[in-house]
CSV table of C-alpha atoms and ligand atoms in Angstrom, one decimal:
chain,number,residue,atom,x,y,z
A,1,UNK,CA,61.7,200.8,290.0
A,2,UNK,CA,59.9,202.8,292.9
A,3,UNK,CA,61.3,206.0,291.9
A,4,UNK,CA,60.2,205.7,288.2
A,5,UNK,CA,56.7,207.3,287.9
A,6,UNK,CA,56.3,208.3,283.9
A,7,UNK,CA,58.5,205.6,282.0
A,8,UNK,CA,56.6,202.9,283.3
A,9,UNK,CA,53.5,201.2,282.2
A,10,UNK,CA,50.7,199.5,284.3
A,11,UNK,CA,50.7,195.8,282.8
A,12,UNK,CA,52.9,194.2,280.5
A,13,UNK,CA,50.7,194.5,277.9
A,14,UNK,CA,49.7,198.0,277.5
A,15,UNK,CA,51.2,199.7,274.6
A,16,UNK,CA,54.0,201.4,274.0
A,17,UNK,CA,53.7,205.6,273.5
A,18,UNK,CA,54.9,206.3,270.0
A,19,UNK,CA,57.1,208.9,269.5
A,20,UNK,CA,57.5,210.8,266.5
A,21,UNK,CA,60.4,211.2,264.5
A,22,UNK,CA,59.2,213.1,261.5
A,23,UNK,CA,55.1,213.8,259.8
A,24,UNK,CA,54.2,210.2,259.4
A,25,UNK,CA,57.2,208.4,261.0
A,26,UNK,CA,56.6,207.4,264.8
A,27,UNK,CA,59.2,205.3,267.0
A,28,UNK,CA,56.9,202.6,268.8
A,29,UNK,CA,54.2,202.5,265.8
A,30,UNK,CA,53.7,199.4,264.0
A,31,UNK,CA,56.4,200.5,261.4
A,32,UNK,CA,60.0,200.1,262.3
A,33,UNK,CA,62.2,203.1,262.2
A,34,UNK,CA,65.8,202.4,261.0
A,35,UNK,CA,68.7,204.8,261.2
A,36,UNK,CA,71.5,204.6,259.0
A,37,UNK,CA,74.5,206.7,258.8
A,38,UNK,CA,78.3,206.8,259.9
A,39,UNK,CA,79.7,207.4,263.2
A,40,UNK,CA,81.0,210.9,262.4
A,41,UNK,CA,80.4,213.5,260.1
A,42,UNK,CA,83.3,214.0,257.8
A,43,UNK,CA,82.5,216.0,254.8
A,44,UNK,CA,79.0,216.9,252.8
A,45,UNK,CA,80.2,214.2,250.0
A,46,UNK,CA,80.1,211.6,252.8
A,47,UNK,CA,76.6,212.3,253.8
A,48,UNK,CA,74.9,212.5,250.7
A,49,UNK,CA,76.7,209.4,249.6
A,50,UNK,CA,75.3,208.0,252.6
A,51,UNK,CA,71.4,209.3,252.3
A,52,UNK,CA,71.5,208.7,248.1
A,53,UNK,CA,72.7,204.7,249.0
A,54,UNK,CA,69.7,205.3,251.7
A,55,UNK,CA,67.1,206.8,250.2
A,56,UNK,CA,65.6,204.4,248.0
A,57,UNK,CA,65.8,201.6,251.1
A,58,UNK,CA,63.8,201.3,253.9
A,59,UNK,CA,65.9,203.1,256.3
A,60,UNK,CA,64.0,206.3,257.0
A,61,UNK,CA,66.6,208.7,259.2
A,62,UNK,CA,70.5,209.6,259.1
A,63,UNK,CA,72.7,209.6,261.9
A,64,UNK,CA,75.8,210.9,262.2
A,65,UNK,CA,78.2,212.4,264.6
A,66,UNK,CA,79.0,216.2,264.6
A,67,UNK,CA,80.3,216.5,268.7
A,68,UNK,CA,82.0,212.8,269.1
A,69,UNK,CA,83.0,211.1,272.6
A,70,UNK,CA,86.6,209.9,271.8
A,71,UNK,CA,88.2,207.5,274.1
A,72,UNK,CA,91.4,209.6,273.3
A,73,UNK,CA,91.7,213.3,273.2
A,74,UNK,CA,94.4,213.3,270.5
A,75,UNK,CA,91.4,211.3,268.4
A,76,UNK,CA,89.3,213.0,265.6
A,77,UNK,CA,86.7,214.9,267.7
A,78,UNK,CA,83.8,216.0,265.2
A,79,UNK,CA,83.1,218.6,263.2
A,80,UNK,CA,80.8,220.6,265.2
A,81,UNK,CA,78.6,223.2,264.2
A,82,UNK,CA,79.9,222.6,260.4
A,83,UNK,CA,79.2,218.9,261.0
A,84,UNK,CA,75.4,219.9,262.3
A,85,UNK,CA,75.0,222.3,259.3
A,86,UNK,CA,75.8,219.3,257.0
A,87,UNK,CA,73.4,216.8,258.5
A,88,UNK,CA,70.7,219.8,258.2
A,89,UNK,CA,71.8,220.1,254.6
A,90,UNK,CA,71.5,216.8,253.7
A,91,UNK,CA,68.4,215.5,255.4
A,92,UNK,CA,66.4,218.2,254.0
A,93,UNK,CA,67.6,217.4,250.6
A,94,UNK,CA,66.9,214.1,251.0
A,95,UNK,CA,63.4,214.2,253.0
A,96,UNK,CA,65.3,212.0,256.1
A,97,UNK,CA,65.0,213.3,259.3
A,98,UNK,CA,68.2,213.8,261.4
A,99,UNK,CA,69.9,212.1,264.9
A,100,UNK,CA,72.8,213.6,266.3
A,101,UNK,CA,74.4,213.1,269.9
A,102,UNK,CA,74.9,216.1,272.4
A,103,UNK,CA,77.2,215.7,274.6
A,104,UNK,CA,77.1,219.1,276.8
A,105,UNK,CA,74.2,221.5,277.8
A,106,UNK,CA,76.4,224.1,275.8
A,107,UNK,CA,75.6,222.1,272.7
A,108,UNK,CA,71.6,222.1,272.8
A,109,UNK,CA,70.8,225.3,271.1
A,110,UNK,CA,72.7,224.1,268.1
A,111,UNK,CA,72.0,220.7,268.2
A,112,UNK,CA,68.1,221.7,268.1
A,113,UNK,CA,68.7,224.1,265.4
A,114,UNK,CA,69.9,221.4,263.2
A,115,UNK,CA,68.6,218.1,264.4
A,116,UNK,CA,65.4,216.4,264.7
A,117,UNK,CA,66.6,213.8,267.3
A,118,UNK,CA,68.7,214.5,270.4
A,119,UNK,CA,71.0,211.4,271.3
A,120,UNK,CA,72.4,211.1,274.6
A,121,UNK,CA,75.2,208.8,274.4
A,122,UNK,CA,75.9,205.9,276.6
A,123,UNK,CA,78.9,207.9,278.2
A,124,UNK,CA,76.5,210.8,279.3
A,125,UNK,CA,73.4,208.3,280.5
A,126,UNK,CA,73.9,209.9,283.9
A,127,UNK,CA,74.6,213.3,283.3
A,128,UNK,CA,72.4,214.6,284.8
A,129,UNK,CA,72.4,218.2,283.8
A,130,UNK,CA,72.3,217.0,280.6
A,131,UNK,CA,69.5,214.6,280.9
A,132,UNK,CA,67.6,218.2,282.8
A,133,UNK,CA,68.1,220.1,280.3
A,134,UNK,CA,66.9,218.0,277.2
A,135,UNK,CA,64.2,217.5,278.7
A,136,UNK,CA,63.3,221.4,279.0
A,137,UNK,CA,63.2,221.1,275.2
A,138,UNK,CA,60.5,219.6,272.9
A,139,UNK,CA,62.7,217.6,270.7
A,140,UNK,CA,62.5,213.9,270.8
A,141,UNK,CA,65.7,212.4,272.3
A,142,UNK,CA,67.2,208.9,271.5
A,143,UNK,CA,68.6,207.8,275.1
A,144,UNK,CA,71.6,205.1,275.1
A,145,UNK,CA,72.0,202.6,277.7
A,146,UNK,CA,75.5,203.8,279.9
A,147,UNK,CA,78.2,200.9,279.3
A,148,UNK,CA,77.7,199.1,282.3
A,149,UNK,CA,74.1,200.6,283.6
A,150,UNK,CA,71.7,198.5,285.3
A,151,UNK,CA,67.8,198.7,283.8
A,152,UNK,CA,67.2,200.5,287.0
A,153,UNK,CA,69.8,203.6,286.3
A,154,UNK,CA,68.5,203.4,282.4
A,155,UNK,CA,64.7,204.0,283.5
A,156,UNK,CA,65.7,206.3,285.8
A,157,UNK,CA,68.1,208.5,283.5
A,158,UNK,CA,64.6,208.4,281.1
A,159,UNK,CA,62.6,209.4,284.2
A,160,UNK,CA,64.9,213.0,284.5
A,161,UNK,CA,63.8,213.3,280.8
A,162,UNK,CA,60.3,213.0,281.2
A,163,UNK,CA,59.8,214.5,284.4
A,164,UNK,CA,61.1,217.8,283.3
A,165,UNK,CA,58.2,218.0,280.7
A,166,UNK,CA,59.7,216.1,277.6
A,167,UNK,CA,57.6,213.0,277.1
A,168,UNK,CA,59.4,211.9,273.6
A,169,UNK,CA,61.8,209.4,274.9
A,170,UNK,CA,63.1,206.6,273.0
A,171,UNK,CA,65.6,204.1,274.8
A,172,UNK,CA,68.3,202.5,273.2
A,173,UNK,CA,69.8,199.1,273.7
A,174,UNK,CA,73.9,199.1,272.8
A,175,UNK,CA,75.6,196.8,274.5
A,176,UNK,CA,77.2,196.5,278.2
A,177,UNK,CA,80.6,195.9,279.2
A,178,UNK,CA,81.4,192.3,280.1
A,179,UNK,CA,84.1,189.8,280.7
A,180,UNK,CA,84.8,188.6,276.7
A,181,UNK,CA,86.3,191.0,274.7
A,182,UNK,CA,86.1,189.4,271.7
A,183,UNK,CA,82.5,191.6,270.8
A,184,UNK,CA,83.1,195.5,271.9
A,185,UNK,CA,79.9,194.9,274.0
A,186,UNK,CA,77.6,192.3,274.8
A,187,UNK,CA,74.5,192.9,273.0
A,188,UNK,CA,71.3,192.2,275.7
A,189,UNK,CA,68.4,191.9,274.1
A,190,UNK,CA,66.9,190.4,277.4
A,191,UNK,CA,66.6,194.4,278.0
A,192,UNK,CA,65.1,195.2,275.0
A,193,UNK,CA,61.9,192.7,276.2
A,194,UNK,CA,62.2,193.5,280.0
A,195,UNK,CA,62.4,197.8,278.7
A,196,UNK,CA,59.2,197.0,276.5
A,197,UNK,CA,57.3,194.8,279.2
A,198,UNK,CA,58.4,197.4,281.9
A,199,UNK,CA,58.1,201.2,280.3
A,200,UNK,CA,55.6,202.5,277.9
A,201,UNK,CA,58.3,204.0,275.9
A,202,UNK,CA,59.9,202.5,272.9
A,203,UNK,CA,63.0,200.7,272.9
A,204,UNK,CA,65.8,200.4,269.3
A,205,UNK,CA,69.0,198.6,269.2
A,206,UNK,CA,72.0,200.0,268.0
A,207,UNK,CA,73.6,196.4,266.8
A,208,UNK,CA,76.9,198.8,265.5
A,209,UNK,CA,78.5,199.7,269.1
A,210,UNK,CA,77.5,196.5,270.4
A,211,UNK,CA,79.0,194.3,268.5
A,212,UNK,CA,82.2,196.3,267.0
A,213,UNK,CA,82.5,194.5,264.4
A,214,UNK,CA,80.6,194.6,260.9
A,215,UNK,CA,80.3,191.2,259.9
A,216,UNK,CA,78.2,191.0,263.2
A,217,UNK,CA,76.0,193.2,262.9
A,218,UNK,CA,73.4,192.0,260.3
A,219,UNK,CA,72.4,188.7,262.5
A,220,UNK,CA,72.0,191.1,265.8
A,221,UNK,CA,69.9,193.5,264.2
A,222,UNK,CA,67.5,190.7,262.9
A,223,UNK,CA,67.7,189.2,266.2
A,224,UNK,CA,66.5,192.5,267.6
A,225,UNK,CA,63.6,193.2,265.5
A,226,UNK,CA,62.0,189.4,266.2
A,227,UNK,CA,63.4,190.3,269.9
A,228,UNK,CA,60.3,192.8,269.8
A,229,UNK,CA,62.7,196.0,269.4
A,230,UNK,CA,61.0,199.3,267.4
A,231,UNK,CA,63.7,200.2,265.0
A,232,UNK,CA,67.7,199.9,264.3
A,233,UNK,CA,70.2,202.8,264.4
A,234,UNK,CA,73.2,201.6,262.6
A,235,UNK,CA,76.4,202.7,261.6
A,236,UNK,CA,77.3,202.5,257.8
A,237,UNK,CA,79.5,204.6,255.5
A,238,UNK,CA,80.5,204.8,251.7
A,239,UNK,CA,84.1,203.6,252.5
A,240,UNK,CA,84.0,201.7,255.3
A,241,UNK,CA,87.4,200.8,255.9
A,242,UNK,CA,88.3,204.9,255.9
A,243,UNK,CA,85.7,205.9,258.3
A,244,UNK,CA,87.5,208.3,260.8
A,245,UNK,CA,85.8,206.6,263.7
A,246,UNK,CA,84.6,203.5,264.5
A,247,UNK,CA,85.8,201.8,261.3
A,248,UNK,CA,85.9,198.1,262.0
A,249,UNK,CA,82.2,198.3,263.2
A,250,UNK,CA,80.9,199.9,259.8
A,251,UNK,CA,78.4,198.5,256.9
A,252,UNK,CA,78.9,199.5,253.5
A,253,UNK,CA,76.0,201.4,252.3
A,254,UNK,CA,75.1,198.8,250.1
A,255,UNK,CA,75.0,196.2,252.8
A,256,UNK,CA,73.0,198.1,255.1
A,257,UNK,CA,70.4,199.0,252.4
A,258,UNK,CA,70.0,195.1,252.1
A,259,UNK,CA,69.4,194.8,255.6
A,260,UNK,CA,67.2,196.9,256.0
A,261,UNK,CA,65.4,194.9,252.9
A,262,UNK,CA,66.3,191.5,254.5
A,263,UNK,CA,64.5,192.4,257.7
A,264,UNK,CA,61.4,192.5,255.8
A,265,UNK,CA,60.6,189.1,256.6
A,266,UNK,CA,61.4,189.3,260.3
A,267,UNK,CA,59.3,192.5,260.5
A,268,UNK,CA,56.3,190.5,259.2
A,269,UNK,CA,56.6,187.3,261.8
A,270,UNK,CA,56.4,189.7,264.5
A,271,UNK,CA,53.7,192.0,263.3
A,272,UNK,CA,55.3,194.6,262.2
A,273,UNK,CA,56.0,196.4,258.7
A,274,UNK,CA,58.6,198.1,257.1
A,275,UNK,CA,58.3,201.6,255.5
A,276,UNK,CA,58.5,201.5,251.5
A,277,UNK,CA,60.4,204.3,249.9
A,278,UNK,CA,59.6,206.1,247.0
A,279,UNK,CA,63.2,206.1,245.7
A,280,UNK,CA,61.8,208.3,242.3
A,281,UNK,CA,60.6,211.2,244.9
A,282,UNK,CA,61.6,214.3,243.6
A,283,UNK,CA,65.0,215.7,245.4
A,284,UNK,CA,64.7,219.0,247.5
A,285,UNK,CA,66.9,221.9,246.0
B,1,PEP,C1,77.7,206.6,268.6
B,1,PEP,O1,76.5,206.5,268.4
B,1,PEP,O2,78.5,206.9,267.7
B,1,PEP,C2,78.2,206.4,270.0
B,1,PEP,C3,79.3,207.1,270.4
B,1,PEP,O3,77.5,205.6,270.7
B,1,PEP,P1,77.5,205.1,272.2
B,1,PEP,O4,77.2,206.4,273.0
B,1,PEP,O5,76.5,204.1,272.3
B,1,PEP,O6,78.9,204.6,272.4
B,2,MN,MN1,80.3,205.1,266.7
């Protein structure tokens, strides 16, 4: 990793960089960050079914898709700006901070108008442009492994990041393409110890993409956490079997609320905590 100057760490043991999310919330602290939410955007009722069933929980951000990478052009494509005023609306109702992808440098000024994370996804890991021109922004920016990138690429798609002046980097782990297609991806958590033992930068899993299929996704998000990862991003919505995208791979909002509880334990044998929500917090206007 010669060309890799900022993402990397001296020894093994020095510690990771947080990054903050929010006042008070940090990726790479010793409390976990979960992200909940559904792949797309569809409509306001969606979201604030999705951050109500949230809310109370652990799970401290909302994800969402407003500008979605479709394998198909014919396939639902996001809502766009409508979708990013949405998320805005919602997670400032709700107090939860906000991750959307960009996929195109045209995108930015919205995206950081509405958003408090940027998320590169795994199809645009080596856009290059792209990676330039977040990083000429100050807004943290969730980075997603490419489908079938090697650590090396992954570093150094986090290295054009930080070396155009934006320091608040958090990788994440999704799954790579391999030979079985019975999983979408193959979840390697052998990255997520090799990302934290190399860079000084925090690492999540996204358990969702990886696995592509719900009933999967519980066990490889607790596998993560005791795996030494620094929070979840995880794709749940309030009628799982009509999400517009990514359907089969969806929680319930219920059942990723428990999760997130059910991690508690996992989160304590490996030193770290999980954040306790004031579910009676007064609402926003
Ligand atoms: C997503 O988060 O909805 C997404 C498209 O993820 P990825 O880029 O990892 O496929
Ligand atoms: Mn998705």
């Amino acid at each position: 990793m010669k060309n890799a100057k900022l993402a990397l760490k001296t020894t093994p043991e020095a510690a990771t960089t947080p990054v903050q999310l929010a006042p008070g919330l940090a990726f790479g602290a010793e409390e976990l960050v979960l992200i909940g939410g559904p792949c797309a955007v569809e409509n306001l009722e969606q979201m604030e079914a999705v951050a109500a069933g949230l809310r109370a929980s652990p799970v401290q951000a909302l994800r969402g898709g407003a500008f979605k990478p479709r394998t198909s052009p014919y396939s639902f494509q996001g809502l766009g700006v409508e979708g990013l005023q949405i998320l805005q609306q919602v997670g400032r109702r709700y107090q939860m901070p906000i991750v959307t992808e960009v996929m195109a440098v045209s995108q930015i000024p919205d995206v950081v108008a509405h958003a408090d994370m940027l998320q590169i996804g795994s199809r645009n890991m080596q856009n290059f442009d792209l990676l330039k021109a977040v990083g000429e922004t100050d807004k943290p920016v969730l980075l997603k492994r490419g489908l079938a990138a090697t650590l090396e690429e992954f570093v150094g798609a986090a290295e054009y990041v930080l070396s155009r002046g934006n320091p608040h980097v958090v990788l994440c782990e999704r799954g790579i393409r391999s030979f079985d297609t019975f999983t979408r991806n193959v979840l390697d958590l052998g990255a997520v110890v090799v990302l934290k033992q190399l860079t000084h930068l925090p690492v999540i899993v996204d358990p969702s993409h990886a696995a592509g299929k719900w009933e999967l996704v519980a066990p490889l998000a607790k596998a993560a956490i005791a795996a030494g990862a620094d929070g979840l991003i995880v794709e749940c919505h309030p009628q799982p079997d009509q999400s517009v995208s990514d359907a089969r791979q969806a929680l319930s909002v219920d059942a990723m609320a428990q999760l997130a509880g059910d991690l508690q334990p996992i989160a304590a044998a490996v030193g770290r905590t999980l954040s306790t929500v004031d579910g009676t917090a007064q609402l926003a206007a």
